Coordinates of C-alpha atoms in Angstrom, one line a residue:
Chain A
M4 CA 96.1 87.0 61.5
S5 CA 93.2 87.8 63.6
T6 CA 93.7 88.0 67.3
S7 CA 90.5 87.4 69.0
A8 CA 91.0 88.3 72.7
Q9 CA 90.3 84.8 73.8
P10 CA 93.3 83.6 75.9
L11 CA 94.6 80.2 75.1
L12 CA 97.3 80.1 77.7
E13 CA 97.6 82.2 80.8
V14 CA 100.7 82.0 82.9
R15 CA 100.5 83.4 86.4
H16 CA 103.3 83.9 88.9
L17 CA 105.4 81.2 87.4
K18 CA 108.5 80.4 89.3
K19 CA 111.2 77.8 88.7
Y20 CA 114.1 77.7 91.2
F21 CA 117.0 75.3 90.9
A22 CA 118.7 74.3 94.1
M23 CA 122.4 74.6 93.8
G24 CA 125.0 72.4 95.5
Q25 CA 122.7 69.7 96.7
G26 CA 124.0 66.3 98.0
I27 CA 127.0 65.4 100.0
K28 CA 129.4 67.8 98.3
F29 CA 130.2 70.9 100.2
R30 CA 129.7 73.5 97.6
K31 CA 128.4 77.0 97.9
K32 CA 124.7 76.6 98.4
G33 CA 122.0 78.8 97.0
T34 CA 118.9 78.9 94.8
L35 CA 119.2 79.7 91.1
K36 CA 116.1 81.7 90.3
A37 CA 115.8 80.9 86.6
V38 CA 112.2 82.0 86.3
D39 CA 111.0 84.3 89.0
D40 CA 107.4 85.4 89.1
V41 CA 106.6 85.4 85.4
G42 CA 103.1 86.1 84.0
F43 CA 101.8 86.5 80.5
T44 CA 98.8 85.7 78.4
I45 CA 98.7 84.3 74.9
N46 CA 95.6 84.6 72.8
K47 CA 94.3 82.1 70.3
G48 CA 96.0 82.4 67.0
E49 CA 98.6 84.9 68.0
T50 CA 102.3 84.7 68.3
L51 CA 104.0 85.9 71.5
G52 CA 107.7 86.6 71.1
L53 CA 109.9 86.1 74.2
V54 CA 113.2 87.7 74.0
G55 CA 116.2 88.2 76.3
E56 CA 119.9 87.6 76.7
S57 CA 121.3 84.1 77.1
G58 CA 120.7 82.8 80.5
C59 CA 117.7 85.1 81.3
G60 CA 115.4 82.1 81.7
K61 CA 113.4 82.1 78.5
T62 CA 114.2 78.5 77.7
T63 CA 113.5 77.4 81.3
A64 CA 110.1 79.3 81.1
G65 CA 109.2 77.4 77.9
R66 CA 110.2 74.1 79.3
T67 CA 108.4 74.6 82.6
I68 CA 105.2 75.3 80.7
V69 CA 105.2 71.9 79.2
R70 CA 106.3 70.4 82.5
L71 CA 109.7 69.2 81.3
Y72 CA 110.6 70.9 84.6
E73 CA 108.2 70.9 87.6
P74 CA 107.5 74.5 88.6
T75 CA 108.4 75.8 92.0
A76 CA 105.2 77.9 92.2
G77 CA 102.6 79.4 89.9
E78 CA 100.0 78.2 87.5
A79 CA 99.6 77.9 83.8
I80 CA 96.0 77.8 82.6
F81 CA 95.7 76.2 79.2
E82 CA 92.1 76.1 77.7
G83 CA 90.7 76.6 81.2
K84 CA 92.7 73.9 82.9
N85 CA 95.7 74.3 85.1
I86 CA 98.5 72.3 83.5
Y87 CA 100.3 71.7 86.8
S88 CA 97.3 70.2 88.6
Q89 CA 96.7 67.5 86.0
D90 CA 97.1 63.8 86.7
E91 CA 99.0 61.6 84.2
G92 CA 95.9 61.1 82.0
G93 CA 95.0 64.8 81.9
M94 CA 98.7 65.6 81.2
Q95 CA 98.7 63.2 78.3
E96 CA 95.8 65.1 76.8
I97 CA 97.5 68.4 77.2
R98 CA 100.7 67.0 75.7
R99 CA 98.8 66.3 72.5
K100 CA 97.9 70.0 72.3
I101 CA 101.2 71.6 73.3
Q102 CA 104.2 70.8 71.3
M103 CA 107.8 72.0 71.2
I104 CA 110.3 72.8 68.5
F105 CA 113.9 72.7 69.7
Q106 CA 116.8 75.0 69.1
D107 CA 119.5 72.6 67.9
P108 CA 118.3 70.6 64.9
Y109 CA 121.4 68.4 65.3
S110 CA 120.6 67.1 68.8
S111 CA 116.8 67.1 68.7
L112 CA 116.5 64.1 66.3
N113 CA 117.5 60.7 67.6
P114 CA 120.4 59.7 65.3
R115 CA 119.4 56.0 65.5
M116 CA 115.9 56.4 64.2
T117 CA 114.8 56.9 60.6
V118 CA 112.9 60.1 59.9
G119 CA 109.8 58.1 59.4
D120 CA 110.0 56.7 62.9
I121 CA 110.8 60.0 64.4
I122 CA 107.7 61.6 62.9
G123 CA 105.7 58.4 63.6
E124 CA 106.7 58.3 67.3
P125 CA 104.0 60.8 68.4
L126 CA 101.4 58.7 66.5
D127 CA 102.6 55.6 68.3
I128 CA 102.6 57.2 71.8
H129 CA 99.1 58.6 71.5
G130 CA 97.8 55.7 69.5
L131 CA 96.7 57.9 66.7
A132 CA 97.5 55.8 63.6
K133 CA 98.7 52.3 62.8
G134 CA 99.9 50.4 59.8
K135 CA 99.1 51.8 56.5
E136 CA 97.4 54.8 58.0
R137 CA 100.5 55.6 59.9
T138 CA 102.7 55.5 56.8
E139 CA 100.3 57.7 54.9
R140 CA 100.2 60.2 57.8
I141 CA 104.0 60.3 57.8
Y142 CA 104.1 61.1 54.1
E143 CA 101.5 63.7 54.6
L144 CA 103.5 65.4 57.3
L145 CA 106.7 65.3 55.3
N146 CA 104.7 66.9 52.5
I147 CA 103.5 69.7 54.8
V148 CA 107.1 70.6 55.6
R149 CA 108.1 70.2 52.0
L150 CA 110.2 67.1 52.2
N151 CA 109.8 64.1 49.9
P152 CA 108.2 60.8 51.1
E153 CA 111.3 58.9 50.1
H154 CA 113.1 60.7 53.0
A155 CA 111.1 58.7 55.5
N156 CA 113.7 55.8 55.3
R157 CA 116.7 58.1 55.7
F158 CA 118.6 58.9 58.9
P159 CA 118.8 62.4 60.4
H160 CA 122.5 62.8 59.7
E161 CA 121.8 62.8 56.0
F162 CA 119.9 66.0 56.1
S163 CA 120.9 69.6 56.2
G164 CA 120.3 71.9 59.2
G165 CA 117.2 73.5 57.7
Q166 CA 115.8 70.1 56.6
R167 CA 116.3 68.7 60.1
Q168 CA 114.5 71.6 61.6
R169 CA 111.6 71.0 59.3
I170 CA 111.6 67.3 60.4
G171 CA 111.3 68.6 64.0
V172 CA 108.4 70.7 62.9
A173 CA 106.7 67.7 61.3
R174 CA 107.2 65.7 64.5
A175 CA 105.5 68.5 66.5
L176 CA 102.6 68.8 64.0
A177 CA 102.0 65.0 64.1
V178 CA 99.7 65.2 67.0
Q179 CA 97.8 68.2 65.6
P180 CA 98.5 70.6 68.4
S181 CA 96.9 73.9 68.9
F182 CA 99.9 75.5 70.7
I183 CA 103.6 75.3 69.8
I184 CA 106.5 76.5 71.9
A185 CA 109.3 77.3 69.5
D186 CA 112.5 77.4 71.5
E187 CA 114.9 79.4 69.4
P188 CA 114.0 77.4 66.3
I189 CA 116.2 79.4 64.0
S190 CA 119.2 80.6 66.0
A191 CA 121.2 77.4 65.1
L192 CA 120.5 77.9 61.4
D193 CA 122.2 79.7 58.6
V194 CA 120.7 83.1 57.8
S195 CA 119.6 82.0 54.4
I196 CA 117.7 79.1 55.9
Q197 CA 116.2 81.1 58.8
A198 CA 113.7 82.9 56.6
Q199 CA 112.7 79.6 55.0
V200 CA 111.8 78.1 58.4
V201 CA 110.1 81.2 59.7
N202 CA 108.0 81.6 56.6
M203 CA 106.9 78.0 56.9
L204 CA 106.0 78.5 60.5
E205 CA 103.8 81.5 59.6
E206 CA 102.2 79.6 56.8
L207 CA 101.4 76.7 59.1
Q208 CA 99.9 79.1 61.6
E209 CA 97.5 80.5 59.1
K210 CA 96.6 77.1 57.7
M211 CA 96.1 75.3 61.0
G212 CA 95.2 78.1 63.3
L213 CA 98.3 77.5 65.5
T214 CA 99.4 79.7 68.4
Y215 CA 103.0 80.2 69.0
L216 CA 105.3 81.1 71.9
F217 CA 108.4 82.1 69.9
I218 CA 111.5 82.2 72.1
A219 CA 114.4 84.0 70.5
H220 CA 117.2 86.5 70.9
D221 CA 117.1 87.9 67.4
L222 CA 114.9 90.9 67.7
S223 CA 114.4 91.6 64.0
M224 CA 113.2 88.1 63.4
V225 CA 110.9 88.3 66.4
K226 CA 109.5 91.5 65.2
H227 CA 108.7 89.9 61.9
I228 CA 106.8 86.9 63.3
S229 CA 105.2 88.1 66.6
N230 CA 102.0 90.0 67.3
R231 CA 103.2 90.8 70.8
V232 CA 106.7 90.7 72.4
A233 CA 107.7 90.0 75.9
V234 CA 111.1 91.1 77.1
M235 CA 112.8 89.1 79.8
Y236 CA 115.7 90.0 82.0
L237 CA 117.2 87.8 84.7
G238 CA 114.1 85.6 85.3
K239 CA 111.6 88.4 85.1
I240 CA 109.5 89.9 82.3
V241 CA 110.3 93.6 82.2
E242 CA 108.1 94.8 79.3
V243 CA 105.3 93.4 77.1
A244 CA 103.7 95.3 74.2
R245 CA 102.3 94.8 70.7
S246 CA 105.4 94.3 68.6
S247 CA 104.9 97.5 66.5
E248 CA 104.4 99.5 69.7
L249 CA 107.4 98.0 71.4
Y250 CA 109.8 98.7 68.5
K251 CA 108.5 102.2 68.0
N252 CA 108.2 103.2 71.6
P253 CA 110.2 101.1 74.0
L254 CA 109.8 102.2 77.6
H255 CA 112.1 100.0 79.7
P256 CA 115.8 101.0 79.5
Y257 CA 116.8 97.4 78.9
T258 CA 114.4 97.2 75.9
K259 CA 115.9 100.4 74.6
A260 CA 119.4 99.0 74.8
L261 CA 118.3 95.8 73.1
L262 CA 116.6 97.6 70.2
S263 CA 119.6 99.9 69.7
A264 CA 121.7 96.8 69.0
I265 CA 119.7 95.8 65.9
P266 CA 121.8 96.7 62.9
I267 CA 120.1 98.6 60.1
P268 CA 120.7 97.4 56.5
D269 CA 121.7 100.9 55.2
P270 CA 125.3 101.9 55.6
D271 CA 124.5 105.6 55.8
V272 CA 122.0 105.2 58.6
E273 CA 124.1 102.6 60.3
A274 CA 127.1 104.9 60.5
E275 CA 125.0 107.6 62.2
R276 CA 123.2 105.1 64.6
K277 CA 123.8 105.5 68.2
R278 CA 124.0 102.4 70.3
I279 CA 123.3 102.1 74.0
I280 CA 126.0 99.8 75.1
L281 CA 125.3 97.9 78.3
E282 CA 128.2 97.6 80.6
G283 CA 129.1 94.6 82.6
D284 CA 127.7 91.1 82.5
V285 CA 124.3 89.8 83.5
P286 CA 124.4 89.4 87.3
S287 CA 124.2 85.9 88.7
P288 CA 120.6 84.7 89.0
I289 CA 121.8 82.9 92.2
D290 CA 122.1 86.2 94.0
P291 CA 120.3 88.9 91.9
P292 CA 120.5 92.6 92.9
A293 CA 117.9 93.7 95.4
G294 CA 115.2 96.1 94.1
C295 CA 115.2 96.4 90.4
R296 CA 117.2 93.6 88.9
F297 CA 118.4 95.7 86.0
R298 CA 119.8 98.6 88.1
S299 CA 123.4 97.3 88.1
R300 CA 123.6 97.9 84.4
C301 CA 121.0 100.7 84.1
K302 CA 122.3 104.2 83.0
V303 CA 119.3 106.0 84.4
S304 CA 118.8 104.2 87.7
V305 CA 117.9 106.2 90.8
E306 CA 117.9 105.6 94.5
R307 CA 114.4 104.2 94.4
C308 CA 115.6 101.3 92.2
K309 CA 117.7 100.0 95.0
E310 CA 114.9 100.0 97.5
A311 CA 111.9 98.6 95.8
E312 CA 111.2 96.2 93.0
P313 CA 109.2 98.1 90.3
E314 CA 105.7 96.8 89.7
F315 CA 104.6 95.5 86.4
L316 CA 102.1 98.1 85.3
D317 CA 100.1 99.1 82.3
A318 CA 101.6 102.3 80.7
G319 CA 98.6 102.7 78.5
G320 CA 97.0 100.6 75.7
G321 CA 98.2 97.3 77.1
H322 CA 101.8 98.3 77.1
M323 CA 103.0 96.7 80.3
V324 CA 106.4 97.7 81.8
A325 CA 108.2 97.3 85.1
C326 CA 110.2 100.4 85.7
H327 CA 110.1 103.1 88.3
L328 CA 110.9 105.8 85.8
V329 CA 107.9 105.2 83.6
K330 CA 104.9 107.2 84.6
Chain B
M2 CA 135.5 89.1 28.7
E3 CA 132.3 91.0 28.6
L4 CA 130.1 90.7 31.7
S5 CA 126.4 91.2 31.1
P6 CA 123.5 91.0 33.6
G7 CA 122.3 88.0 31.5
L8 CA 125.1 85.9 32.9
F9 CA 123.8 86.2 36.4
Q10 CA 120.4 84.7 35.9
P11 CA 119.6 82.2 38.7
V12 CA 119.3 78.6 37.6
A13 CA 115.7 77.6 37.7
R14 CA 115.2 74.9 40.3
Q15 CA 112.2 72.8 41.3
G16 CA 111.4 72.9 45.0
S17 CA 111.6 69.1 45.4
E18 CA 114.8 68.8 43.4
A19 CA 116.5 71.1 45.9
E20 CA 115.6 68.7 48.7
A21 CA 116.8 65.6 47.1
I22 CA 119.7 63.7 48.8
V23 CA 122.2 62.4 46.3
R24 CA 124.4 60.5 48.6
P25 CA 123.5 56.9 49.0
S26 CA 122.0 56.0 52.4
V27 CA 124.7 54.8 54.7
T28 CA 123.5 53.4 58.0
Y29 CA 125.4 53.6 61.2
G30 CA 126.1 49.9 61.0
Q31 CA 127.5 50.1 57.4
D32 CA 129.7 53.0 58.4
A33 CA 131.1 51.1 61.4
W34 CA 131.7 48.0 59.4
R35 CA 133.7 50.0 56.8
R36 CA 135.9 51.3 59.5
L37 CA 136.3 47.9 61.2
K38 CA 137.4 46.4 57.9
Q39 CA 140.3 48.9 57.8
N40 CA 141.6 47.7 61.1
R41 CA 143.9 44.7 60.4
A42 CA 144.3 43.5 64.0
A43 CA 140.5 43.6 64.5
M44 CA 139.8 41.7 61.3
F45 CA 142.5 39.1 62.3
G46 CA 140.6 38.7 65.6
L47 CA 137.3 38.4 63.9
V48 CA 138.5 35.7 61.5
L49 CA 140.1 33.8 64.3
I50 CA 136.9 33.9 66.3
I51 CA 134.9 32.7 63.3
V52 CA 137.4 29.8 62.8
L53 CA 137.3 28.9 66.4
L54 CA 133.5 28.9 66.4
I55 CA 133.4 26.6 63.3
L56 CA 136.0 24.3 64.8
A57 CA 134.2 24.1 68.1
A58 CA 130.9 23.3 66.3
V59 CA 132.0 20.8 63.7
G60 CA 135.6 20.0 64.4
P61 CA 135.1 17.0 66.7
Y62 CA 133.3 15.1 63.8
F63 CA 136.4 15.2 61.7
V64 CA 138.6 13.6 64.3
P65 CA 138.2 9.8 64.3
Y66 CA 138.3 9.6 68.1
S67 CA 135.8 10.5 70.9
Y68 CA 137.0 12.6 73.8
S69 CA 137.0 9.5 76.0
D70 CA 138.6 7.0 73.6
Q71 CA 141.9 5.6 74.9
D72 CA 144.9 4.5 72.8
L73 CA 146.9 2.8 75.6
D74 CA 149.8 2.1 73.3
R75 CA 150.4 5.8 72.9
T76 CA 150.1 7.5 76.2
G77 CA 151.7 10.9 76.6
E78 CA 153.0 11.1 73.1
G79 CA 153.9 14.2 71.3
P80 CA 152.3 15.4 68.0
S81 CA 152.1 12.8 65.3
W82 CA 150.1 12.1 62.2
Q83 CA 147.7 9.9 64.1
H84 CA 147.3 12.4 66.9
L85 CA 147.9 15.9 65.6
L86 CA 148.4 17.4 69.1
G87 CA 149.6 14.2 70.8
T88 CA 147.9 12.2 73.5
D89 CA 147.5 12.7 77.2
L90 CA 148.6 10.3 80.0
H91 CA 145.5 8.1 79.5
G92 CA 146.1 7.9 75.8
R93 CA 143.3 10.2 74.8
D94 CA 143.6 12.3 71.7
Q95 CA 144.6 15.9 72.8
L96 CA 143.1 17.6 69.7
V97 CA 139.5 16.3 70.2
R98 CA 139.7 17.2 73.9
I99 CA 140.7 20.7 73.1
L100 CA 138.0 21.0 70.5
Y101 CA 135.4 19.9 73.1
G102 CA 137.0 22.3 75.5
A103 CA 136.5 25.1 73.0
R104 CA 132.8 24.3 73.0
I105 CA 132.6 24.8 76.7
S106 CA 134.8 27.8 76.9
L107 CA 133.0 29.6 74.1
T108 CA 129.6 28.7 75.5
V109 CA 130.6 30.0 78.9
G110 CA 132.1 33.1 77.4
I111 CA 129.2 34.0 75.2
F112 CA 126.3 33.1 77.5
A113 CA 127.8 34.5 80.7
S114 CA 128.4 37.8 78.8
L115 CA 124.8 37.8 77.6
I116 CA 123.6 37.5 81.2
N117 CA 126.0 40.3 82.1
L118 CA 124.6 42.4 79.3
T119 CA 121.0 41.9 80.3
I120 CA 121.5 42.7 84.0
G121 CA 124.0 45.5 83.3
V122 CA 121.8 47.3 80.8
V123 CA 118.7 47.1 82.9
Y124 CA 120.4 48.0 86.2
G125 CA 122.6 50.8 84.7
G126 CA 119.7 52.0 82.6
I127 CA 117.3 52.4 85.6
S128 CA 120.0 53.9 87.7
G129 CA 121.0 56.5 85.0
L130 CA 117.4 57.3 84.1
A131 CA 116.1 57.6 87.6
G132 CA 119.0 59.8 88.7
G133 CA 119.2 61.5 92.1
K134 CA 118.8 59.4 95.2
V135 CA 117.9 56.1 93.4
D136 CA 121.0 56.4 91.3
N137 CA 123.1 57.2 94.3
I138 CA 122.0 54.1 96.2
M139 CA 122.1 51.8 93.2
M140 CA 125.7 52.9 92.3
R141 CA 126.9 52.6 96.0
I142 CA 125.6 49.0 95.9
V143 CA 127.8 48.4 92.8
D144 CA 130.7 50.1 94.6
V145 CA 130.3 47.8 97.5
L146 CA 130.2 44.7 95.3
Y147 CA 133.2 46.0 93.4
S148 CA 135.3 46.6 96.5
I149 CA 135.9 42.9 96.8
P150 CA 137.6 41.0 93.9
L151 CA 134.7 39.6 91.9
L152 CA 136.3 36.3 91.6
L153 CA 135.7 35.7 95.3
Y154 CA 131.9 35.9 94.7
V155 CA 132.2 33.4 91.9
I156 CA 134.2 31.0 94.1
L157 CA 131.6 31.4 96.9
F158 CA 128.9 30.6 94.5
M159 CA 130.7 27.6 93.1
V160 CA 131.4 26.3 96.7
I161 CA 127.7 26.5 97.6
F162 CA 126.3 25.1 94.4
Q163 CA 127.6 22.0 92.6
P164 CA 130.4 22.5 90.1
G165 CA 129.1 22.0 86.5
L166 CA 128.8 23.9 83.3
Q167 CA 125.4 25.5 84.1
N168 CA 126.5 26.8 87.5
V169 CA 129.8 28.2 86.1
L170 CA 127.8 30.1 83.6
L171 CA 125.4 31.4 86.1
A172 CA 128.1 32.3 88.6
I173 CA 130.0 34.4 86.1
G174 CA 126.9 35.8 84.6
L175 CA 125.5 37.0 87.9
V176 CA 128.7 38.5 89.2
Y177 CA 130.5 40.3 86.3
W178 CA 127.8 42.7 85.3
T179 CA 129.1 45.6 87.4
D180 CA 131.3 47.1 84.6
M181 CA 128.4 46.9 82.2
A182 CA 126.1 48.6 84.6
R183 CA 128.6 51.4 85.2
I184 CA 129.2 52.0 81.6
V185 CA 125.5 52.0 80.7
R186 CA 124.7 54.3 83.5
G187 CA 127.4 56.8 82.5
Q188 CA 126.1 56.8 78.9
I189 CA 122.5 57.3 80.0
L190 CA 123.4 60.1 82.3
S191 CA 124.9 62.1 79.4
L192 CA 122.3 61.1 76.8
R193 CA 119.2 61.8 78.8
E194 CA 119.8 65.6 78.6
Q195 CA 119.8 65.5 74.8
D196 CA 117.1 67.4 73.0
Y197 CA 115.6 64.3 71.4
V198 CA 114.9 62.8 74.8
L199 CA 113.2 66.1 75.9
A200 CA 111.2 65.9 72.7
A201 CA 110.1 62.4 73.5
R202 CA 109.1 63.6 76.9
T203 CA 107.0 66.5 75.6
L204 CA 105.3 63.9 73.4
G205 CA 104.4 62.0 76.5
A206 CA 106.7 59.0 76.1
R207 CA 106.9 56.7 79.1
Q208 CA 110.2 56.1 80.8
W209 CA 110.6 52.5 79.5
R210 CA 110.1 53.7 76.0
I211 CA 112.6 56.5 76.4
L212 CA 115.1 54.0 77.8
M213 CA 114.6 51.3 75.1
R214 CA 114.0 53.4 72.0
H215 CA 116.1 56.4 72.6
L216 CA 118.8 55.9 75.2
V217 CA 120.0 52.3 74.8
P218 CA 120.3 52.4 71.0
N219 CA 122.5 55.4 71.3
A220 CA 124.7 53.8 73.9
L221 CA 125.0 50.7 71.8
G222 CA 128.6 51.4 70.7
P223 CA 130.1 51.3 74.3
I224 CA 127.8 48.4 75.1
I225 CA 129.0 46.2 72.2
V226 CA 132.6 47.0 73.0
T227 CA 132.1 46.1 76.7
L228 CA 130.4 42.9 75.6
T229 CA 133.2 41.9 73.4
L230 CA 135.8 42.5 76.1
K231 CA 133.6 40.6 78.7
I232 CA 133.7 37.4 76.6
P233 CA 137.5 36.7 77.0
E234 CA 137.2 37.7 80.7
A235 CA 134.5 35.1 81.2
I236 CA 136.5 32.5 79.2
F237 CA 139.5 33.2 81.4
T238 CA 137.5 33.0 84.6
E239 CA 136.0 29.7 83.6
A240 CA 139.5 28.4 82.7
W241 CA 140.7 29.6 86.1
L242 CA 137.8 27.9 87.9
S243 CA 138.4 24.6 86.1
F244 CA 142.1 24.9 86.8
V245 CA 141.5 25.0 90.6
G246 CA 138.8 22.3 90.3
L247 CA 135.7 24.4 90.7
G248 CA 134.6 24.4 87.1
V249 CA 133.2 21.7 84.9
S250 CA 133.7 18.2 86.2
A251 CA 135.3 15.2 84.5
P252 CA 134.9 13.6 82.0
M253 CA 134.0 16.9 80.4
A254 CA 137.1 18.8 79.5
S255 CA 137.6 22.5 79.4
W256 CA 140.8 24.3 78.6
G257 CA 141.3 25.1 82.2
S258 CA 140.9 21.5 83.4
L259 CA 143.2 20.3 80.6
A260 CA 145.9 22.7 81.7
S261 CA 145.3 21.7 85.3
D262 CA 145.7 18.0 84.5
A263 CA 148.9 18.7 82.6
L264 CA 150.5 20.6 85.4
S265 CA 151.4 17.5 87.4
S266 CA 153.5 16.2 84.5
I267 CA 154.8 19.4 83.2
R268 CA 158.5 18.3 83.3
S269 CA 158.0 15.1 81.3
Y270 CA 155.1 16.1 79.0
P271 CA 155.2 19.9 78.5
H272 CA 153.1 19.7 75.3
L273 CA 150.1 18.7 77.3
L274 CA 150.1 22.1 79.0
L275 CA 151.3 24.0 75.9
F276 CA 148.3 23.3 73.7
P277 CA 145.4 24.2 76.0
A278 CA 147.4 27.3 77.2
L279 CA 147.9 28.3 73.6
A280 CA 144.2 27.8 72.9
I281 CA 143.3 30.1 75.8
S282 CA 145.8 32.8 74.8
I283 CA 144.8 32.9 71.1
T284 CA 141.1 33.1 72.0
M285 CA 141.7 35.9 74.5
L286 CA 143.9 37.8 72.0
A287 CA 141.3 37.4 69.2
F288 CA 138.5 38.8 71.3
N289 CA 140.6 41.6 72.7
F290 CA 141.7 42.6 69.2
L291 CA 138.1 42.6 68.0
G292 CA 137.0 44.6 71.0
D293 CA 139.6 47.3 70.5
G294 CA 138.8 47.5 66.8
L295 CA 135.1 47.8 67.6
R296 CA 135.8 50.6 70.1
D297 CA 137.4 52.6 67.4
A298 CA 134.9 51.7 64.7
L299 CA 131.8 52.5 66.8
D300 CA 133.1 55.8 68.2
P301 CA 130.8 58.4 66.6
R302 CA 133.5 61.0 66.8
Q303 CA 135.5 59.1 64.2
R304 CA 132.7 59.4 61.8
R305 CA 133.6 61.1 58.5

């Protein structure tokens, strides 16, 4: 996997706030800052892993990039064009190049459509193929994800979880995209099936020169597939580094805690392993702690963490981290 | 027994063999039909409805009288071999009049419900899909309509326009869609957050496509059930309108007007009221049985 330093997608200061308690009901009002000033770059042909706890905003970030949600502020430059300033026609162009794979293979396929129609829908929407050509393209896509052409007339409920996820992949590939956002594509699958799907994604990347944003919470799987990893906490990115670097030398206390939670498949080592156990829950994103957001659960926080938000700085060699304690 | 490593060799498998689906393809419709067949009351209702439809369509041709033929020697007679359900005060055959009434009742029931269906699905679909303010305003309009008994609108409509089959049909069709709109809107609201809808959006599908290809087909179960339960409601409303003289006009006979005519002579000729009333009751019962059965059969949670 060659990573030429040519950026395919550049996200800058992306913010997505949800207004709470709107309308006529008198509820507690506030703003849920799901994604708060997030920025990252993804180079052509590489895989960026995005990890973090549930509710930290990784899914929202992914969905905001494809404009399933309109961003509150910020920009996303894809192939030199800002996604958020596109009109309907320009957006349609971009939608052909950015596709998504969803987490739950049971709800991401319309139960009333045959697999052939599900995979054929992108072709219909973008007017890419009709009639016989369309059928052939569907068979070809099924073949790419290692399903049989006879499966085209079946309904989604007849397939297993792994097979359904591969149908989802085939649907995403139908428009020949260059960038795929995989939103926890394996977390709903059986462990034995996870590797099957991940390996297929890697193979496809090599064959078709795809670029991935791989959203997940399983660190070992992310390490396996990603070139670089971004760690997110409560709507902000706290650390970005090449994946080998991040796993060897985590700088942010949150990353350290996350990494210490990965079990090691060796009982002797596992028994010796010391875990950093985070206390308490993730604070509410409606009213996040002032200063550093992680300070309420951080074992090494100091006075300065309360006062100022740490800047996101290069700690050497492109290893970016947002922590006051890192020099 | 001796265990050797040789016993634990994995079975060689071809890649495509592992992907094969052995179970025969069962579509949603087949599955629902199988469940419906197990419901006796629903099947009873379905058979009754089919019999009624056949009787309404071809029944009158097997009775040797027309609905306006008079047999003045036999006025107000009870059931006999010449007149299976007796005759009315003008000596007209009761059976053939009820069969003609069935045509009118079933026509009104089915077509008025289809108008309900169209308006309800489009209105509820737009409301649910648009969400937010649009949804709020559209649903408040429905609430306002609903706050007055719907029958009043129908009466108002019938008073302004001439009574007649076509106007009865329109009046019921244009008024009774509110339930359908509410049900469709509720379904759409919950379905539109599904991942396959998001997937369609990322593919760049237009709103209309999302509504018609993804949302409505998945809301079909509740829609069919509501439709089936709307039919008896429309039949009853038509009967009621004819009963008070706002429905179809003479010499056409609907079950409601037959019952209405019979009311004046209920003490001397009770059978004249009995048979139209029975026809109305049996039809309503049949559609309600079928509707309840469909509700159970189409419920995806019952799927096994």
